[in-house]
Coordinates of C-alpha atoms in Angstrom, one line a residue:
Chain A
M1 CA -27.2 -8.9 26.0
S2 CA -24.9 -9.9 23.2
C3 CA -24.8 -13.2 21.6
A4 CA -21.2 -14.3 22.3
E5 CA -21.2 -17.5 20.5
K6 CA -22.7 -16.1 17.3
C7 CA -20.3 -13.2 17.5
L8 CA -17.6 -15.4 16.0
L9 CA -20.1 -16.2 13.2
V10 CA -20.2 -12.6 12.4
D11 CA -16.5 -12.7 11.6
L12 CA -16.7 -16.0 9.9
A13 CA -19.5 -14.8 7.6
L14 CA -17.6 -11.6 6.9
D15 CA -14.5 -13.6 6.0
D16 CA -16.3 -16.1 3.7
E17 CA -15.3 -18.9 6.1
L18 CA -18.8 -20.4 6.4
D19 CA -20.1 -23.1 4.2
A20 CA -23.5 -22.8 2.5
A21 CA -25.4 -24.4 5.4
G22 CA -23.6 -22.3 8.0
L23 CA -24.3 -19.1 6.0
A24 CA -28.0 -19.9 5.7
E25 CA -28.2 -20.6 9.4
F26 CA -26.3 -17.3 10.2
E27 CA -28.7 -15.4 7.9
R28 CA -31.7 -16.9 9.7
H29 CA -30.0 -15.9 13.0
L30 CA -29.6 -12.3 11.8
Q31 CA -33.3 -12.0 11.3
E32 CA -34.1 -12.7 14.9
C33 CA -31.0 -11.3 16.7
P34 CA -30.7 -7.5 16.3
D35 CA -27.4 -7.5 18.3
C36 CA -25.8 -9.7 15.7
A37 CA -27.4 -7.8 12.8
V38 CA -25.9 -4.5 14.2
A39 CA -22.5 -6.2 14.8
F40 CA -22.5 -7.5 11.3
A41 CA -23.3 -4.1 9.8
R42 CA -20.5 -2.5 12.0
Q43 CA -18.0 -5.1 11.0
K44 CA -18.8 -4.5 7.3
A45 CA -18.3 -0.8 7.8
L46 CA -15.0 -1.5 9.6
R47 CA -13.9 -3.7 6.7
G48 CA -14.7 -1.0 4.2
A49 CA -12.8 1.5 6.2
L50 CA -9.8 -0.7 6.6
R51 CA -9.6 -1.9 3.1
T52 CA -9.9 1.6 1.6
Q53 CA -7.8 3.4 4.2
M54 CA -5.0 1.2 5.3
P55 CA -1.9 2.1 3.4
R56 CA -0.4 -0.5 1.1
H57 CA 3.3 0.2 1.4
K58 CA 5.2 -0.3 -1.9
L59 CA 8.6 -1.8 -2.0
P60 CA 11.0 1.0 -2.5
S61 CA 13.0 0.7 -5.7
A62 CA 16.3 1.3 -3.9
L63 CA 15.5 -1.9 -1.9
V64 CA 15.0 -4.0 -5.0
Q65 CA 18.5 -3.0 -6.0
R66 CA 19.9 -3.7 -2.5
I67 CA 18.3 -7.1 -2.5
R68 CA 19.7 -7.9 -5.9
E69 CA 23.2 -6.9 -4.8
A70 CA 22.9 -8.8 -1.6
L71 CA 22.0 -12.1 -3.3
P72 CA 24.9 -14.6 -3.4
D73 CA 26.8 -14.5 -6.6
E74 CA 28.4 -17.9 -6.5
V75 CA 25.9 -20.7 -6.5
P76 CA 27.1 -24.2 -7.5
A77 CA 24.9 -25.0 -10.4
P78 CA 23.5 -28.5 -10.7
E79 CA 22.5 -29.9 -14.1
P80 CA 19.5 -27.9 -15.2
E81 CA 16.7 -30.1 -16.3
P82 CA 14.4 -28.9 -19.1
Q83 CA 11.0 -28.0 -17.7
A84 CA 8.6 -28.8 -20.5
A85 CA 5.5 -27.5 -18.8
A86 CA 7.1 -24.3 -17.4
P87 CA 5.1 -21.3 -18.5
T88 CA 7.4 -18.6 -19.9
V89 CA 7.9 -15.4 -18.0
T90 CA 8.6 -13.5 -21.1
T91 CA 5.1 -12.3 -21.6
V92 CA 4.9 -9.8 -18.7
E93 CA 4.0 -6.3 -19.7
Y94 CA 7.2 -4.4 -18.7
P95 CA 9.9 -6.9 -17.9
I96 CA 13.0 -5.4 -16.6
W97 CA 15.5 -8.1 -17.1
P98 CA 17.7 -8.8 -14.2
S99 CA 21.4 -9.3 -14.6
V100 CA 22.9 -12.4 -16.1
A101 CA 24.0 -13.6 -12.7
T102 CA 20.5 -13.3 -11.4
K103 CA 19.2 -15.1 -14.4
A104 CA 21.6 -17.9 -13.7
R105 CA 20.3 -18.1 -10.2
L106 CA 16.7 -18.1 -11.4
K107 CA 17.6 -20.9 -13.8
L108 CA 19.1 -22.8 -10.9
L109 CA 15.9 -22.3 -8.9
T110 CA 13.8 -23.4 -11.9
S111 CA 15.8 -26.6 -12.1
G112 CA 15.1 -27.5 -8.5
L113 CA 11.3 -27.0 -8.6
G114 CA 8.2 -27.8 -10.5
G115 CA 8.1 -25.5 -13.5
A116 CA 4.9 -23.7 -12.7
L117 CA 6.0 -23.1 -9.2
A118 CA 9.4 -21.8 -10.2
A119 CA 7.8 -19.5 -12.8
A120 CA 5.5 -18.2 -10.1
L121 CA 8.4 -17.4 -7.9
A122 CA 10.4 -16.0 -10.8
T123 CA 7.7 -13.5 -11.4
V124 CA 8.5 -12.1 -8.1
W125 CA 11.9 -11.1 -9.5
F126 CA 10.9 -10.5 -13.1
M127 CA 7.7 -8.6 -13.0
H128 CA 9.2 -5.5 -11.7
V129 CA 8.0 -2.3 -13.3
T130 CA 10.4 0.4 -12.4
P131 CA 8.9 3.1 -10.1
E132 CA 9.6 5.6 -12.8
E133 CA 7.7 3.6 -15.4
R134 CA 4.8 3.2 -12.9
M135 CA 4.7 6.9 -12.1
T136 CA 4.8 7.8 -15.8
K137 CA 1.8 5.6 -16.4
A138 CA 0.1 7.0 -13.3
V139 CA 0.5 10.7 -14.1
V140 CA -0.6 10.1 -17.7
E141 CA -3.7 8.3 -16.5
S142 CA -4.4 11.0 -14.0
H143 CA -4.0 13.7 -16.6
V144 CA -6.2 11.9 -19.2
R145 CA -8.8 11.0 -16.5
A146 CA -9.1 14.7 -15.5
L147 CA -9.4 15.8 -19.1
M148 CA -12.1 13.2 -19.8
S149 CA -14.1 13.8 -16.7
G150 CA -13.9 17.5 -17.1
R151 CA -12.8 17.6 -13.5
M152 CA -9.5 19.4 -14.0
L153 CA -9.8 21.9 -11.2
D154 CA -10.7 22.2 -7.6
V155 CA -9.8 25.9 -7.6
A156 CA -9.9 28.0 -10.8
S157 CA -7.6 31.0 -10.7
A158 CA -4.8 32.5 -12.8
D159 CA -3.3 34.0 -9.6
P160 CA -0.6 32.1 -7.7
K161 CA -1.6 34.0 -4.6
T162 CA -5.0 32.4 -4.7
I163 CA -3.8 28.9 -5.5
R164 CA -0.9 28.5 -3.1
P165 CA -2.9 29.1 0.1
W166 CA -5.6 26.8 -1.2
F167 CA -3.3 23.9 -0.6
T168 CA -2.7 24.8 3.1
G169 CA -4.1 22.0 5.2
R170 CA -4.5 19.8 2.1
L171 CA -0.9 19.0 1.5
D172 CA 2.1 18.8 3.8
V173 CA 4.0 21.2 1.6
S174 CA 3.2 24.6 0.2
P175 CA 3.8 24.1 -3.6
P176 CA 5.5 26.8 -5.5
V177 CA 3.1 28.3 -8.1
K178 CA 4.4 30.4 -10.9
D179 CA 2.7 32.8 -13.1
L180 CA 4.1 32.0 -16.6
S181 CA 1.6 34.0 -18.6
A182 CA 4.3 36.2 -19.9
H183 CA 5.8 33.2 -21.6
G184 CA 2.5 32.0 -23.1
F185 CA 1.7 29.5 -20.4
E186 CA -1.6 30.5 -18.8
L187 CA -2.3 29.3 -15.3
V188 CA -5.8 27.9 -15.2
G189 CA -6.1 26.5 -11.7
A190 CA -5.3 23.6 -9.5
R191 CA -6.6 20.5 -7.9
L192 CA -5.6 18.1 -5.2
D193 CA -4.8 14.7 -6.7
Y194 CA -3.9 11.3 -5.4
I195 CA -1.3 9.4 -7.4
D196 CA 0.6 6.2 -6.5
N197 CA -0.6 6.4 -2.9
R198 CA 0.5 9.9 -2.5
R199 CA -1.1 13.3 -2.4
A200 CA 0.0 15.8 -5.1
A201 CA -0.7 19.3 -6.0
A202 CA -1.8 19.3 -9.6
L203 CA -1.3 22.7 -11.2
V204 CA -3.0 23.2 -14.6
Y205 CA -1.6 25.4 -17.3
R206 CA -2.7 26.1 -20.8
H207 CA -0.5 26.8 -23.8
N208 CA -2.5 27.6 -26.9
E209 CA -4.7 24.5 -27.3
H210 CA -2.6 22.3 -25.1
M211 CA -3.3 21.5 -21.5
I212 CA -0.4 20.9 -19.1
T213 CA -0.6 19.3 -15.7
L214 CA 2.2 19.9 -13.3
Y215 CA 2.2 17.5 -10.3
I216 CA 4.1 18.5 -7.2
F217 CA 4.9 15.8 -4.6
A218 CA 6.7 16.3 -1.3
T219 CA 9.8 14.1 -1.4
P220 CA 12.0 15.2 1.4
S221 CA 14.7 12.7 0.8
A222 CA 14.9 12.9 -3.0
A223 CA 18.2 13.8 -4.5
M224 CA 18.4 16.5 -7.2
S225 CA 17.6 14.9 -10.5
E226 CA 16.1 15.6 -13.8
S227 CA 14.7 13.2 -16.4
E228 CA 14.6 13.2 -20.2
V229 CA 11.2 13.8 -21.8
V230 CA 9.5 10.5 -22.7
V231 CA 6.3 10.1 -24.7
R232 CA 3.6 7.7 -23.5
Q233 CA 0.3 7.3 -25.2
G234 CA 0.9 10.5 -27.1
Y235 CA 1.6 12.5 -24.0
A236 CA 5.0 14.0 -23.2
V237 CA 6.1 13.4 -19.7
C238 CA 9.1 14.5 -17.7
H239 CA 10.0 14.9 -14.1
W240 CA 12.6 16.4 -11.8
S241 CA 13.4 16.8 -8.1
R242 CA 14.8 19.7 -6.2
H243 CA 14.6 21.1 -2.7
G244 CA 12.5 18.3 -1.3
L245 CA 9.9 18.4 -4.1
T246 CA 9.4 16.2 -7.1
D247 CA 7.6 17.6 -10.1
W248 CA 6.0 15.6 -12.9
V249 CA 4.7 17.2 -16.0
V250 CA 2.3 15.8 -18.5
S251 CA 1.1 17.4 -21.7
D252 CA 0.1 16.8 -25.3
M253 CA 2.6 19.5 -26.3
D254 CA 5.8 18.7 -28.2
P255 CA 8.6 17.4 -26.1
D256 CA 10.6 20.5 -27.0
Q257 CA 7.9 22.7 -25.6
L258 CA 7.6 20.6 -22.5
E259 CA 11.4 21.1 -21.9
H260 CA 10.9 24.8 -22.3
F261 CA 8.1 24.7 -19.8
E262 CA 10.3 22.7 -17.4
D263 CA 13.0 25.4 -17.7
L264 CA 10.5 28.1 -16.9
V265 CA 9.2 26.2 -13.9
T266 CA 12.6 25.4 -12.5
G267 CA 13.7 29.0 -13.2
S268 CA 16.7 27.9 -15.3
V269 CA 15.9 30.5 -18.1
Chain B
M1 CA 3.4 -5.4 -10.2
L2 CA 6.0 -7.2 -8.1
P3 CA 3.2 -8.5 -6.1
H4 CA 4.9 -10.8 -3.7
L5 CA 7.7 -8.5 -2.7
D6 CA 5.3 -5.6 -2.4
A7 CA 3.3 -7.8 -0.1
A8 CA 6.4 -8.8 1.8
Y9 CA 7.4 -5.2 2.3
N10 CA 4.0 -4.1 3.3
F11 CA 3.7 -6.8 5.8
A12 CA 7.1 -6.0 7.2
R13 CA 6.1 -2.3 7.5
Y14 CA 3.1 -3.2 9.6
L15 CA 5.1 -5.6 11.7
T16 CA 8.0 -3.3 12.4
R17 CA 6.1 0.0 12.1
N18 CA 9.2 1.6 10.6
P19 CA 10.4 1.8 6.9
D20 CA 14.1 1.3 7.7
D21 CA 13.5 -1.8 9.7
A22 CA 11.0 -3.1 7.1
A23 CA 13.7 -2.7 4.4
D24 CA 16.2 -4.6 6.4
V25 CA 13.7 -7.3 7.2
V26 CA 12.6 -7.7 3.6
Q27 CA 16.2 -7.8 2.4
E28 CA 17.1 -10.5 4.8
A29 CA 13.9 -12.5 4.2
S30 CA 14.4 -12.3 0.4
I31 CA 17.9 -13.7 0.8
R32 CA 16.6 -16.5 3.0
A33 CA 13.8 -17.3 0.6
F34 CA 16.2 -17.3 -2.3
R35 CA 18.7 -19.5 -0.6
F36 CA 16.5 -21.9 1.3
F37 CA 14.2 -22.8 -1.4
G38 CA 14.3 -26.4 -0.2
G39 CA 12.0 -25.5 2.7
F40 CA 9.2 -24.6 0.3
K41 CA 6.7 -27.4 0.4
G42 CA 4.3 -26.3 -2.2
G43 CA 1.2 -24.2 -1.9
S44 CA 1.1 -20.4 -2.2
V45 CA 4.4 -18.7 -2.8
R46 CA 3.1 -15.5 -1.3
T47 CA 2.0 -17.3 1.9
W48 CA 5.4 -19.0 2.1
L49 CA 7.2 -15.7 1.6
L50 CA 5.1 -13.9 4.2
T51 CA 5.9 -16.7 6.7
I52 CA 9.6 -16.0 6.1
V53 CA 9.1 -12.3 6.4
R54 CA 7.2 -12.7 9.7
N55 CA 9.9 -15.0 11.2
T56 CA 12.6 -12.7 10.0
A57 CA 10.8 -9.7 11.4
Y58 CA 10.3 -11.1 14.9
T59 CA 13.8 -12.4 15.0
W60 CA 15.2 -9.2 13.8
M61 CA 13.2 -7.1 16.3
A62 CA 14.2 -9.3 19.1
T63 CA 17.9 -8.8 18.4
H64 CA 17.8 -5.2 17.3
R65 CA 15.2 -3.8 19.7
R66 CA 16.0 -5.8 22.8
G67 CA 12.9 -6.3 24.8
S68 CA 10.9 -3.5 23.5
V69 CA 8.9 -5.0 20.7
V70 CA 8.0 -8.6 21.1
A71 CA 5.4 -7.8 23.7
S72 CA 2.8 -10.4 24.4
V73 CA -1.0 -9.9 24.5
E74 CA -0.8 -9.5 28.3
D75 CA 1.7 -6.7 28.0
Y76 CA -0.8 -4.7 26.1
G77 CA -3.5 -5.3 28.7
I78 CA -6.1 -6.4 26.2
E79 CA -6.5 -10.0 27.2
R80 CA -10.2 -9.5 28.1
P81 CA -13.3 -11.5 27.6
L82 CA -14.8 -11.2 24.1
E83 CA -17.9 -9.6 25.7
A84 CA -15.9 -6.6 26.6
F85 CA -15.6 -5.8 22.9
A86 CA -19.1 -6.6 21.9
A87 CA -21.8 -4.1 21.0
V88 CA -19.4 -1.2 20.5
P89 CA -21.2 1.5 18.5
W90 CA -19.3 2.3 15.4
E91 CA -20.2 5.9 16.1
R92 CA -20.7 8.4 13.2
L93 CA -19.1 6.1 10.8
P94 CA -22.3 4.4 9.7
D95 CA -23.7 7.8 8.8
D96 CA -21.0 8.7 6.3
P97 CA -17.9 6.6 6.6
E98 CA -16.4 7.7 3.4
T99 CA -16.5 11.4 3.9
R100 CA -15.2 11.0 7.4
L101 CA -12.4 8.6 6.7
L102 CA -11.3 10.5 3.6
L103 CA -10.0 13.2 5.9
A104 CA -6.3 12.8 6.3
E105 CA -6.3 13.1 10.1
D106 CA -8.8 10.4 10.4
R107 CA -6.7 8.1 8.3
A108 CA -3.7 8.9 10.5
A109 CA -5.9 8.2 13.6
L110 CA -7.0 4.9 12.2
M111 CA -3.4 4.0 11.4
D112 CA -2.5 4.9 15.0
V113 CA -5.2 2.6 16.3
I114 CA -3.8 -0.2 14.2
D115 CA -0.2 0.5 15.2
R116 CA -1.2 0.3 18.8
L117 CA -2.7 -3.2 18.4
A118 CA -0.7 -6.0 19.9
P119 CA 1.5 -7.5 17.2
E120 CA -0.6 -10.7 17.3
F121 CA -3.7 -8.8 16.4
R122 CA -2.1 -6.4 14.0
E123 CA -0.6 -9.2 11.9
V124 CA -3.8 -11.1 11.5
L125 CA -5.7 -7.9 10.5
V126 CA -3.1 -7.0 7.9
L127 CA -3.0 -10.5 6.5
R128 CA -6.8 -10.6 6.3
E129 CA -7.7 -7.1 5.2
I130 CA -4.8 -6.2 3.0
E131 CA -3.5 -9.6 1.8
E132 CA -6.9 -11.1 1.9
L133 CA -5.6 -14.4 3.0
S134 CA -8.0 -17.1 4.3
Y135 CA -7.9 -18.3 7.9
R136 CA -6.0 -21.3 6.9
E137 CA -3.3 -19.3 5.1
I138 CA -3.1 -16.9 8.0
A139 CA -2.7 -19.9 10.4
E140 CA 0.2 -21.0 8.2
V141 CA 1.9 -17.7 8.1
T142 CA 1.6 -17.1 11.9
S143 CA 2.1 -20.7 13.0
V144 CA -1.0 -20.9 15.1
P145 CA -4.1 -23.0 14.8
V146 CA -7.0 -21.8 12.7
G147 CA -9.2 -21.4 15.8
T148 CA -6.6 -19.0 17.2
V149 CA -6.6 -17.0 14.0
M150 CA -10.4 -16.8 14.2
S151 CA -10.4 -15.4 17.8
R152 CA -7.5 -13.1 17.2
L153 CA -9.1 -11.6 14.2
A154 CA -12.4 -11.1 16.0
R155 CA -10.6 -9.4 18.9
A156 CA -8.5 -7.3 16.6
R157 CA -11.6 -6.0 15.0
R158 CA -13.4 -5.3 18.2
Q159 CA -10.3 -3.6 19.5
V160 CA -10.1 -1.3 16.5
Q161 CA -13.8 -0.5 16.8
E162 CA -13.5 0.3 20.5
N163 CA -10.3 2.4 20.2
W164 CA -11.7 4.2 17.3
R165 CA -14.9 5.0 19.2
R166 CA -12.8 6.2 22.2
R167 CA -10.8 8.4 20.0
V168 CA -13.8 9.9 18.4
A169 CA -15.3 10.5 21.8
L170 CA -12.0 12.2 22.9
E171 CA -12.2 14.6 20.0
G172 CA -15.3 15.9 21.6
G173 CA -17.6 15.3 18.7
G174 CA -16.4 18.4 16.8
R175 CA -17.2 18.8 13.1

């Protein structure tokens, strides 16, 4: 026989909605009611599963652009009042400044609101890190983490014929794996990685003393593209998309060498 | 970063269950939020934005998917006494929830269970477990009393537990 009235308490306790007295009473109740104790344990397990497993969908970058373009251009501007207490929004880590027109609108909004409030809303528009910047950071972090933890590989092999089938069932694409040993890039192995809420094949190559991680993502709708090599935290990073796949490469090699590696992988040499 | 618009988009995804619809909803909601700033009465910006997203989503779905989406609790046949959801064993999961749920198909299955919840249940679950809003904030976003939030959340959870258990049972206890 379950304890229907207390069942709601299980949820309230789980959601931090009980005050101290209520929580104490609930805890006493758990001691004497195995049904509720079990229910509470299950609810906690469910919470853990939901919070770790429910996808958090990120705003697509194309949509940010669309929204900016869709915003009205002509807004009659009232006299902006100086907001003495307004915190500045110039201290964000990677501000990508919006257009002048948008800035004007933000100023307009600022004038109509309490400063802190307007600043809070403004961060909605200002604190946008481009997806490219975010991915660059994510792949560098993944590469460094793998190096530091020593967990570079799930499968160690220099043979593409071993590595490629290993991803079957682990990824929704079969990543192309190239043997580039003739060019001085030795295939070491691969692992499955999880970056920016997506699964990726991470192929690990070695060039002299340098480790290279080549991440391959399935991106069915990505247009053909190719980036410049950028250097972040001492690591050279570049990426490109072709045939429904997007590759990101991270290494401590020189940018020139990384470009050479890219050419070898994409087959343009 | 971009926390509020990410939250807005995520919420719209769960409401519409479709990336294209979610994009349209977020775009429209953002424009509304931007234009009708006067309606903002203070409090949490995120809650306010989520309220606009929700209203936009339901309006949008009612016009674009005539009759198919704004189904009521009754339509989903889950208006049952709370006891029906009680004492559902969270099979297998207590043993090793992490290993089990890390498997991709299980994640997809869980998502499917969540997608099949009635919208009233799905939205409170997302607002609570992803956005981590309080009951009061959820009540604000969904325009219902706190007591209703409480009972919907409790039912949503029991519904997920039950449907998950049923799905696991259907799989025949393989693995």
